[in-house]
């Protein structure tokens, strides 16, 4: 039999049971980009789920669906979200992710269901999900600028927090980019989109991979900024991109002027301080919405207050404006 007919034949009963369960419970499952999603967040939930609350579920029977899996994994704790990976034929891909509202729920699920037999003689694997957030693009053309790459990624993927360019340790006259995303899910979807060729990257045999710990160490990518670290062009970074200590407030006016000339409207800035380190460095989240631009700009920035008369939020706003102006300048064509 053709694969489509074969898959329809062996799991027709399971599909009917799933439909009946959805109707009975009122649960709505949303399928997008090769996965089917339930939940997130539970009623009354405020804010993101805690860290380390997602478990990986492997070695699933391919004709087993949410009507059997969700009640099972809900029995040990409140689910924040459940994602089942699907094939085009309607079978599952043999694995899923369950995200709990608490770390205790995730630990209990692992203890209860790792090597649990969901069917006679069919034991599943349940363990902590590896929350990878970073990708590498290898083999990029040496002439590719950071601003150009950032603009392309903003268009083709969602949730990108930072982009850094490095001289490739594998190819001469080539660059390697490290892309950091807001979540594992965002990074996985970006990896899929980039592998499918949704982004026209200049280079010879560009490869998309998860960032390997050895390469991360080699590039010396740190999570915290060193007090003396700075970013200069496309050099290898020793820390996340740091804002200039004394950004000119005119940067916002310059960005506003560019957006006005391009008929994009006035940019709206949102900034929030997430944490302050003992050495005085502050991590800010920012988002800039430009009414006429298809996607908002968002990311993270490290900053250090040095006692100017204006507020640190104004300095962050000015530094972000400079970054976005650089990206737009590389992508927009003058209307005149």
mmCIF file of C-alpha atoms in Angstrom:
data_model
loop_
_atom_site.group_PDB
_atom_site.id
_atom_site.type_symbol
_atom_site.label_atom_id
_atom_site.label_comp_id
_atom_site.label_asym_id
_atom_site.label_seq_id
_atom_site.Cartn_x
_atom_site.Cartn_y
_atom_site.Cartn_z
ATOM 1 C CA UNK A 1 0.000 0.000 0.000
ATOM 2 C CA UNK A 2 1.134 3.605 -0.525
ATOM 3 C CA UNK A 3 2.382 5.219 2.735
ATOM 4 C CA UNK A 4 -0.624 7.572 2.974
ATOM 5 C CA UNK A 5 -3.141 4.717 2.724
ATOM 6 C CA UNK A 6 -1.054 2.613 5.114
ATOM 7 C CA UNK A 7 -0.982 5.353 7.760
ATOM 8 C CA UNK A 8 -4.700 6.046 7.418
ATOM 9 C CA UNK A 9 -5.453 2.370 7.772
ATOM 10 C CA UNK A 10 -3.413 1.544 10.845
ATOM 11 C CA UNK A 11 -4.483 4.489 12.995
ATOM 12 C CA UNK A 12 -8.016 5.287 11.897
ATOM 13 C CA UNK A 13 -9.413 4.129 15.251
ATOM 14 C CA UNK A 14 -6.903 6.285 17.120
ATOM 15 C CA UNK A 15 -7.818 9.322 15.034
ATOM 16 C CA UNK A 16 -11.530 8.820 15.718
ATOM 17 C CA UNK A 17 -10.824 8.439 19.451
ATOM 18 C CA UNK A 18 -8.855 11.692 19.397
ATOM 19 C CA UNK A 19 -11.700 13.573 17.701
ATOM 20 C CA UNK A 20 -14.209 12.199 20.219
ATOM 21 C CA UNK A 21 -11.920 13.222 23.117
ATOM 22 C CA UNK A 22 -11.533 16.766 21.740
ATOM 23 C CA UNK A 23 -15.308 17.100 21.426
ATOM 24 C CA UNK A 24 -15.952 15.704 24.909
ATOM 25 C CA UNK A 25 -13.342 17.840 26.702
ATOM 26 C CA UNK A 26 -13.645 20.987 24.577
ATOM 27 C CA UNK A 27 -9.872 20.984 24.167
ATOM 28 C CA UNK A 28 -8.536 22.638 21.024
ATOM 29 C CA UNK A 29 -5.302 21.418 19.471
ATOM 30 C CA UNK A 30 -3.407 23.727 17.108
ATOM 31 C CA UNK A 31 -1.130 22.227 14.451
ATOM 32 C CA UNK A 32 1.601 24.352 12.892
ATOM 33 C CA UNK A 33 5.085 23.748 11.504
ATOM 34 C CA UNK A 34 5.073 19.987 12.035
ATOM 35 C CA UNK A 35 3.813 19.977 15.615
ATOM 36 C CA UNK A 36 0.460 19.916 17.368
ATOM 37 C CA UNK A 37 0.143 22.086 20.471
ATOM 38 C CA UNK A 38 -2.133 22.068 23.506
ATOM 39 C CA UNK A 39 -2.371 24.666 26.274
ATOM 40 C CA UNK A 40 -0.001 27.416 27.330
ATOM 41 C CA UNK A 41 -0.646 29.009 29.725
ATOM 42 C CA UNK A 42 -3.265 27.578 32.150
ATOM 43 C CA UNK A 43 -6.230 29.834 33.092
ATOM 44 C CA UNK A 44 -5.208 32.668 35.407
ATOM 45 C CA UNK A 45 -1.498 32.215 34.727
ATOM 46 C CA UNK A 46 0.660 35.362 34.791
ATOM 47 C CA UNK A 47 4.150 35.521 33.282
ATOM 48 C CA UNK A 48 6.327 32.832 31.665
ATOM 49 C CA UNK A 49 6.679 29.292 33.084
ATOM 50 C CA UNK A 50 9.617 28.609 35.427
ATOM 51 C CA UNK A 51 12.885 27.260 34.011
ATOM 52 C CA UNK A 52 13.560 23.508 33.824
ATOM 53 C CA UNK A 53 9.880 22.567 33.639
ATOM 54 C CA UNK A 54 9.868 20.881 30.212
ATOM 55 C CA UNK A 55 10.369 17.146 29.694
ATOM 56 C CA UNK A 56 11.184 15.240 26.521
ATOM 57 C CA UNK A 57 9.056 12.171 25.772
ATOM 58 C CA UNK A 58 10.565 9.685 23.318
ATOM 59 C CA UNK A 59 9.932 6.257 21.766
ATOM 60 C CA UNK A 60 6.189 6.867 21.486
ATOM 61 C CA UNK A 61 3.992 4.564 19.377
ATOM 62 C CA UNK A 62 3.351 6.578 16.216
ATOM 63 C CA UNK A 63 -0.398 5.998 16.322
ATOM 64 C CA UNK A 64 -0.772 7.289 19.905
ATOM 65 C CA UNK A 65 -2.275 10.761 20.284
ATOM 66 C CA UNK A 66 -3.110 13.460 22.834
ATOM 67 C CA UNK A 67 -6.283 11.749 24.061
ATOM 68 C CA UNK A 68 -4.031 9.132 25.687
ATOM 69 C CA UNK A 69 -0.911 11.209 26.355
ATOM 70 C CA UNK A 70 -2.298 14.420 27.891
ATOM 71 C CA UNK A 71 -4.395 12.729 30.632
ATOM 72 C CA UNK A 72 -1.404 10.528 31.454
ATOM 73 C CA UNK A 73 1.057 13.399 31.858
ATOM 74 C CA UNK A 74 -1.540 15.639 33.536
ATOM 75 C CA UNK A 75 -1.999 13.016 36.232
ATOM 76 C CA UNK A 76 1.259 14.034 37.954
ATOM 77 C CA UNK A 77 1.074 17.829 37.659
ATOM 78 C CA UNK A 78 -0.522 20.830 35.942
ATOM 79 C CA UNK A 79 0.552 21.123 32.313
ATOM 80 C CA UNK A 80 1.559 24.502 30.968
ATOM 81 C CA UNK A 81 1.850 23.149 27.418
ATOM 82 C CA UNK A 82 2.039 19.864 25.495
ATOM 83 C CA UNK A 83 3.541 19.547 22.004
ATOM 84 C CA UNK A 84 3.348 16.419 19.853
ATOM 85 C CA UNK A 85 5.599 16.275 16.773
ATOM 86 C CA UNK A 86 3.649 15.205 13.678
ATOM 87 C CA UNK A 87 4.331 13.807 10.208
ATOM 88 C CA UNK A 88 2.447 14.885 7.073
ATOM 89 C CA UNK A 89 0.716 11.484 6.984
ATOM 90 C CA UNK A 90 -0.987 12.034 10.338
ATOM 91 C CA UNK A 91 1.255 9.803 12.460
ATOM 92 C CA UNK A 92 3.256 11.302 15.276
ATOM 93 C CA UNK A 93 7.046 11.397 14.871
ATOM 94 C CA UNK A 94 7.666 9.323 17.980
ATOM 95 C CA UNK A 95 8.368 12.153 20.413
ATOM 96 C CA UNK A 96 6.703 15.011 22.287
ATOM 97 C CA UNK A 97 7.393 17.732 24.872
ATOM 98 C CA UNK A 98 5.421 18.324 28.079
ATOM 99 C CA UNK A 99 5.979 21.620 29.891
ATOM 100 C CA UNK A 100 4.758 21.787 33.485
ATOM 101 C CA UNK A 101 3.713 24.742 35.640
ATOM 102 C CA UNK A 102 6.267 23.767 38.296
ATOM 103 C CA UNK A 103 9.680 22.114 38.447
ATOM 104 C CA UNK A 104 8.183 19.556 40.841
ATOM 105 C CA UNK A 105 5.706 18.506 38.139
ATOM 106 C CA UNK A 106 8.535 17.919 35.651
ATOM 107 C CA UNK A 107 10.603 15.922 38.159
ATOM 108 C CA UNK A 108 7.572 13.820 39.107
ATOM 109 C CA UNK A 109 6.812 13.072 35.442
ATOM 110 C CA UNK A 110 10.372 11.845 34.855
ATOM 111 C CA UNK A 111 10.289 9.644 37.968
ATOM 112 C CA UNK A 112 6.860 8.231 37.114
ATOM 113 C CA UNK A 113 7.046 7.746 33.363
ATOM 114 C CA UNK A 114 10.657 7.103 32.291
ATOM 115 C CA UNK A 115 10.615 3.473 31.071
ATOM 116 C CA UNK A 116 6.834 3.405 31.663
ATOM 117 C CA UNK A 117 4.994 0.937 29.424
ATOM 118 C CA UNK A 118 2.286 2.829 27.548
ATOM 119 C CA UNK A 119 1.437 -0.481 25.882
ATOM 120 C CA UNK A 120 2.397 -4.031 26.666
ATOM 121 C CA UNK A 121 6.124 -4.307 25.948
ATOM 122 C CA UNK A 122 6.381 -0.678 24.760
ATOM 123 C CA UNK A 123 8.335 1.476 27.212
ATOM 124 C CA UNK A 124 8.770 5.211 26.624
ATOM 125 C CA UNK A 125 11.675 7.495 27.559
ATOM 126 C CA UNK A 126 11.065 10.628 29.645
ATOM 127 C CA UNK A 127 13.869 13.018 30.619
ATOM 128 C CA UNK A 128 14.607 16.733 31.019
ATOM 129 C CA UNK A 129 14.340 18.594 27.719
ATOM 130 C CA UNK A 130 17.607 20.056 26.472
ATOM 131 C CA UNK A 131 16.716 23.723 26.148
ATOM 132 C CA UNK A 132 18.979 24.719 23.276
ATOM 133 C CA UNK A 133 18.526 28.347 22.249
ATOM 134 C CA UNK A 134 21.519 28.953 19.968
ATOM 135 C CA UNK A 135 22.234 28.126 16.323
ATOM 136 C CA UNK A 136 25.257 28.530 14.085
ATOM 137 C CA UNK A 137 25.356 29.464 10.411
ATOM 138 C CA UNK A 138 28.597 28.208 8.888
ATOM 139 C CA UNK A 139 30.146 29.165 5.547
ATOM 140 C CA UNK A 140 28.759 32.690 5.220
ATOM 141 C CA UNK A 141 30.267 35.029 2.653
ATOM 142 C CA UNK A 142 33.043 37.181 4.131
ATOM 143 C CA UNK A 143 31.396 40.351 2.754
ATOM 144 C CA UNK A 144 28.147 39.788 4.692
ATOM 145 C CA UNK A 145 27.645 42.517 7.304
ATOM 146 C CA UNK A 146 26.055 42.094 10.714
ATOM 147 C CA UNK A 147 23.314 44.606 9.922
ATOM 148 C CA UNK A 148 22.407 42.809 6.700
ATOM 149 C CA UNK A 149 22.214 39.426 8.443
ATOM 150 C CA UNK A 150 20.161 40.827 11.347
ATOM 151 C CA UNK A 151 17.637 42.347 8.944
ATOM 152 C CA UNK A 152 17.237 39.078 7.004
ATOM 153 C CA UNK A 153 16.754 37.053 10.199
ATOM 154 C CA UNK A 154 14.157 39.517 11.525
ATOM 155 C CA UNK A 155 12.161 38.914 8.344
ATOM 156 C CA UNK A 156 12.563 35.129 8.101
ATOM 157 C CA UNK A 157 12.438 34.001 11.753
ATOM 158 C CA UNK A 158 10.820 35.012 15.033
ATOM 159 C CA UNK A 159 12.272 35.450 18.502
ATOM 160 C CA UNK A 160 15.880 36.265 17.545
ATOM 161 C CA UNK A 161 17.602 37.974 20.490
ATOM 162 C CA UNK A 162 21.141 38.455 19.219
ATOM 163 C CA UNK A 163 23.309 37.840 16.170
ATOM 164 C CA UNK A 164 27.118 37.774 16.305
ATOM 165 C CA UNK A 165 29.509 37.335 13.374
ATOM 166 C CA UNK A 166 32.913 35.669 13.678
ATOM 167 C CA UNK A 167 35.780 34.691 11.416
ATOM 168 C CA UNK A 168 35.066 31.042 10.611
ATOM 169 C CA UNK A 169 37.400 28.601 12.390
ATOM 170 C CA UNK A 170 36.655 26.046 9.646
ATOM 171 C CA UNK A 171 36.897 27.960 6.343
ATOM 172 C CA UNK A 172 39.267 30.653 5.186
ATOM 173 C CA UNK A 173 37.650 33.812 3.793
ATOM 174 C CA UNK A 174 34.301 32.882 5.393
ATOM 175 C CA UNK A 175 32.228 33.928 8.385
ATOM 176 C CA UNK A 176 30.319 32.031 11.033
ATOM 177 C CA UNK A 177 27.263 33.492 12.782
ATOM 178 C CA UNK A 178 25.883 32.612 16.206
ATOM 179 C CA UNK A 179 22.142 33.209 16.538
ATOM 180 C CA UNK A 180 20.462 33.326 19.952
ATOM 181 C CA UNK A 181 16.667 32.891 20.215
ATOM 182 C CA UNK A 182 14.137 33.576 22.965
ATOM 183 C CA UNK A 183 13.249 29.891 23.479
ATOM 184 C CA UNK A 184 14.086 26.396 22.320
ATOM 185 C CA UNK A 185 10.864 26.327 20.323
ATOM 186 C CA UNK A 186 11.730 29.574 18.526
ATOM 187 C CA UNK A 187 15.237 28.269 17.790
ATOM 188 C CA UNK A 188 13.909 24.934 16.490
ATOM 189 C CA UNK A 189 11.430 26.672 14.164
ATOM 190 C CA UNK A 190 14.179 29.020 12.961
ATOM 191 C CA UNK A 191 16.478 26.050 12.282
ATOM 192 C CA UNK A 192 13.741 24.393 10.246
ATOM 193 C CA UNK A 193 13.050 27.589 8.266
ATOM 194 C CA UNK A 194 16.747 28.197 7.557
ATOM 195 C CA UNK A 195 17.365 24.588 6.516
ATOM 196 C CA UNK A 196 14.428 24.800 4.106
ATOM 197 C CA UNK A 197 16.098 27.724 2.366
ATOM 198 C CA UNK A 198 13.667 30.439 3.478
ATOM 199 C CA UNK A 199 16.613 32.817 3.812
ATOM 200 C CA UNK A 200 18.855 33.540 0.845
ATOM 201 C CA UNK A 201 22.271 33.616 2.474
ATOM 202 C CA UNK A 202 25.415 34.457 0.563
ATOM 203 C CA UNK A 203 28.083 31.804 0.983
ATOM 204 C CA UNK A 204 29.381 28.445 -0.124
ATOM 205 C CA UNK A 205 27.413 25.517 1.301
ATOM 206 C CA UNK A 206 25.934 27.384 4.286
ATOM 207 C CA UNK A 207 25.082 24.950 7.107
ATOM 208 C CA UNK A 208 22.642 25.432 9.991
ATOM 209 C CA UNK A 209 23.457 23.624 13.250
ATOM 210 C CA UNK A 210 22.841 23.787 16.970
ATOM 211 C CA UNK A 211 25.696 25.644 18.678
ATOM 212 C CA UNK A 212 28.097 23.005 20.014
ATOM 213 C CA UNK A 213 29.458 23.620 23.555
ATOM 214 C CA UNK A 214 33.045 23.156 22.319
ATOM 215 C CA UNK A 215 32.580 25.822 19.636
ATOM 216 C CA UNK A 216 30.910 28.143 22.144
ATOM 217 C CA UNK A 217 33.914 27.789 24.416
ATOM 218 C CA UNK A 218 36.283 28.331 21.508
ATOM 219 C CA UNK A 219 34.519 31.549 20.544
ATOM 220 C CA UNK A 220 34.434 32.566 24.210
ATOM 221 C CA UNK A 221 30.783 33.509 24.154
ATOM 222 C CA UNK A 222 29.882 34.464 27.709
ATOM 223 C CA UNK A 223 26.507 34.931 29.329
ATOM 224 C CA UNK A 224 27.740 37.818 31.515
ATOM 225 C CA UNK A 225 29.639 40.893 30.298
ATOM 226 C CA UNK A 226 33.250 41.453 31.347
ATOM 227 C CA UNK A 227 33.738 44.938 32.730
ATOM 228 C CA UNK A 228 36.268 45.795 30.012
ATOM 229 C CA UNK A 229 34.521 44.075 27.093
ATOM 230 C CA UNK A 230 33.385 46.061 24.066
ATOM 231 C CA UNK A 231 32.011 45.205 20.651
ATOM 232 C CA UNK A 232 33.940 46.446 17.625
ATOM 233 C CA UNK A 233 32.513 45.650 14.195
ATOM 234 C CA UNK A 234 32.628 41.946 13.411
ATOM 235 C CA UNK A 235 35.416 40.898 15.769
ATOM 236 C CA UNK A 236 34.978 37.819 17.942
ATOM 237 C CA UNK A 237 32.918 38.787 20.977
ATOM 238 C CA UNK A 238 33.879 38.034 24.557
ATOM 239 C CA UNK A 239 30.396 38.956 25.791
ATOM 240 C CA UNK A 240 26.904 39.887 24.541
ATOM 241 C CA UNK A 241 26.731 43.152 22.639
ATOM 242 C CA UNK A 242 27.311 46.029 25.060
ATOM 243 C CA UNK A 243 25.802 49.452 24.665
ATOM 244 C CA UNK A 244 28.156 52.384 24.297
ATOM 245 C CA UNK A 245 28.471 54.129 27.648
ATOM 246 C CA UNK A 246 27.610 57.617 26.393
ATOM 247 C CA UNK A 247 25.235 57.255 23.429
ATOM 248 C CA UNK A 248 24.124 60.501 21.817
ATOM 249 C CA UNK A 249 20.474 61.209 22.458
ATOM 250 C CA UNK A 250 20.274 62.456 18.884
ATOM 251 C CA UNK A 251 20.203 58.756 17.813
ATOM 252 C CA UNK A 252 16.446 58.637 18.455
ATOM 253 C CA UNK A 253 15.877 61.739 16.326
ATOM 254 C CA UNK A 254 17.997 60.251 13.529
ATOM 255 C CA UNK A 255 15.937 57.028 13.575
ATOM 256 C CA UNK A 256 12.688 59.022 13.648
ATOM 257 C CA UNK A 257 13.864 61.014 10.616
ATOM 258 C CA UNK A 258 14.718 57.850 8.674
ATOM 259 C CA UNK A 259 11.321 56.293 9.474
ATOM 260 C CA UNK A 260 9.514 59.490 8.505
ATOM 261 C CA UNK A 261 11.318 59.636 5.135
ATOM 262 C CA UNK A 262 10.382 56.016 4.479
ATOM 263 C CA UNK A 263 6.748 56.659 5.513
ATOM 264 C CA UNK A 264 6.989 54.034 8.288
ATOM 265 C CA UNK A 265 5.564 56.079 11.154
ATOM 266 C CA UNK A 266 7.115 56.975 14.515
ATOM 267 C CA UNK A 267 8.949 54.152 16.376
ATOM 268 C CA UNK A 268 7.543 53.145 19.788
ATOM 269 C CA UNK A 269 10.179 52.106 22.366
ATOM 270 C CA UNK A 270 9.707 49.700 25.273
ATOM 271 C CA UNK A 271 12.566 48.960 27.699
ATOM 272 C CA UNK A 272 12.742 46.941 30.913
ATOM 273 C CA UNK A 273 15.654 46.293 33.289
ATOM 274 C CA UNK A 274 15.783 42.541 33.987
ATOM 275 C CA UNK A 275 18.715 42.274 36.406
ATOM 276 C CA UNK A 276 21.669 44.152 37.877
ATOM 277 C CA UNK A 277 25.015 42.454 38.467
ATOM 278 C CA UNK A 278 27.250 43.236 41.484
ATOM 279 C CA UNK A 279 29.739 44.907 39.132
ATOM 280 C CA UNK A 280 27.119 47.445 38.055
ATOM 281 C CA UNK A 281 26.149 45.969 34.663
ATOM 282 C CA UNK A 282 22.407 45.920 33.945
ATOM 283 C CA UNK A 283 20.605 43.656 31.487
ATOM 284 C CA UNK A 284 17.777 45.344 29.588
ATOM 285 C CA UNK A 285 15.073 43.860 27.379
ATOM 286 C CA UNK A 286 13.842 46.136 24.609
ATOM 287 C CA UNK A 287 11.217 46.130 21.889
ATOM 288 C CA UNK A 288 10.714 48.745 19.200
ATOM 289 C CA UNK A 289 7.517 48.752 17.144
ATOM 290 C CA UNK A 290 7.657 50.668 13.867
ATOM 291 C CA UNK A 291 4.060 50.931 12.518
ATOM 292 C CA UNK A 292 5.017 50.530 8.844
ATOM 293 C CA UNK A 293 7.625 47.773 9.378
ATOM 294 C CA UNK A 294 6.373 44.160 9.216
ATOM 295 C CA UNK A 295 7.953 42.901 12.471
ATOM 296 C CA UNK A 296 8.986 44.521 15.771
ATOM 297 C CA UNK A 297 12.649 44.679 16.778
ATOM 298 C CA UNK A 298 13.397 43.087 20.140
ATOM 299 C CA UNK A 299 16.378 41.798 22.041
ATOM 300 C CA UNK A 300 18.622 42.196 25.071
ATOM 301 C CA UNK A 301 21.363 44.677 25.867
ATOM 302 C CA UNK A 302 23.896 45.067 28.668
ATOM 303 C CA UNK A 303 24.465 48.535 30.033
ATOM 304 C CA UNK A 304 26.386 50.297 32.792
ATOM 305 C CA UNK A 305 25.192 53.543 34.348
ATOM 306 C CA UNK A 306 27.976 56.077 34.722
ATOM 307 C CA UNK A 307 26.126 58.962 36.337
ATOM 308 C CA UNK A 308 24.955 61.157 33.467
ATOM 309 C CA UNK A 309 22.139 63.592 34.093
ATOM 310 C CA UNK A 310 19.657 61.644 31.921
ATOM 311 C CA UNK A 311 18.211 58.268 32.928
ATOM 312 C CA UNK A 312 19.753 54.944 31.983
ATOM 313 C CA UNK A 313 16.528 54.054 30.145
ATOM 314 C CA UNK A 314 17.125 57.045 27.869
ATOM 315 C CA UNK A 315 20.651 55.814 27.196
ATOM 316 C CA UNK A 316 19.366 52.342 26.369
ATOM 317 C CA UNK A 317 16.734 53.879 24.082
ATOM 318 C CA UNK A 318 19.432 55.855 22.270
ATOM 319 C CA UNK A 319 21.706 52.808 21.885
ATOM 320 C CA UNK A 320 18.814 50.687 20.570
ATOM 321 C CA UNK A 321 17.902 53.442 18.102
ATOM 322 C CA UNK A 322 21.469 53.379 16.784
ATOM 323 C CA UNK A 323 21.341 49.591 16.345
ATOM 324 C CA UNK A 324 18.007 49.679 14.492
ATOM 325 C CA UNK A 325 19.094 52.608 12.331
ATOM 326 C CA UNK A 326 22.083 50.518 11.204
ATOM 327 C CA UNK A 327 19.814 47.575 10.299
ATOM 328 C CA UNK A 328 17.275 49.716 8.420
ATOM 329 C CA UNK A 329 19.978 51.632 6.569
ATOM 330 C CA UNK A 330 21.234 48.353 5.122
ATOM 331 C CA UNK A 331 17.822 47.146 3.989
ATOM 332 C CA UNK A 332 15.625 50.093 3.030
ATOM 333 C CA UNK A 333 15.738 51.759 -0.361
ATOM 334 C CA UNK A 334 15.196 55.501 -0.507
ATOM 335 C CA UNK A 335 11.755 56.365 -1.926
ATOM 336 C CA UNK A 336 13.301 59.289 -3.866
#
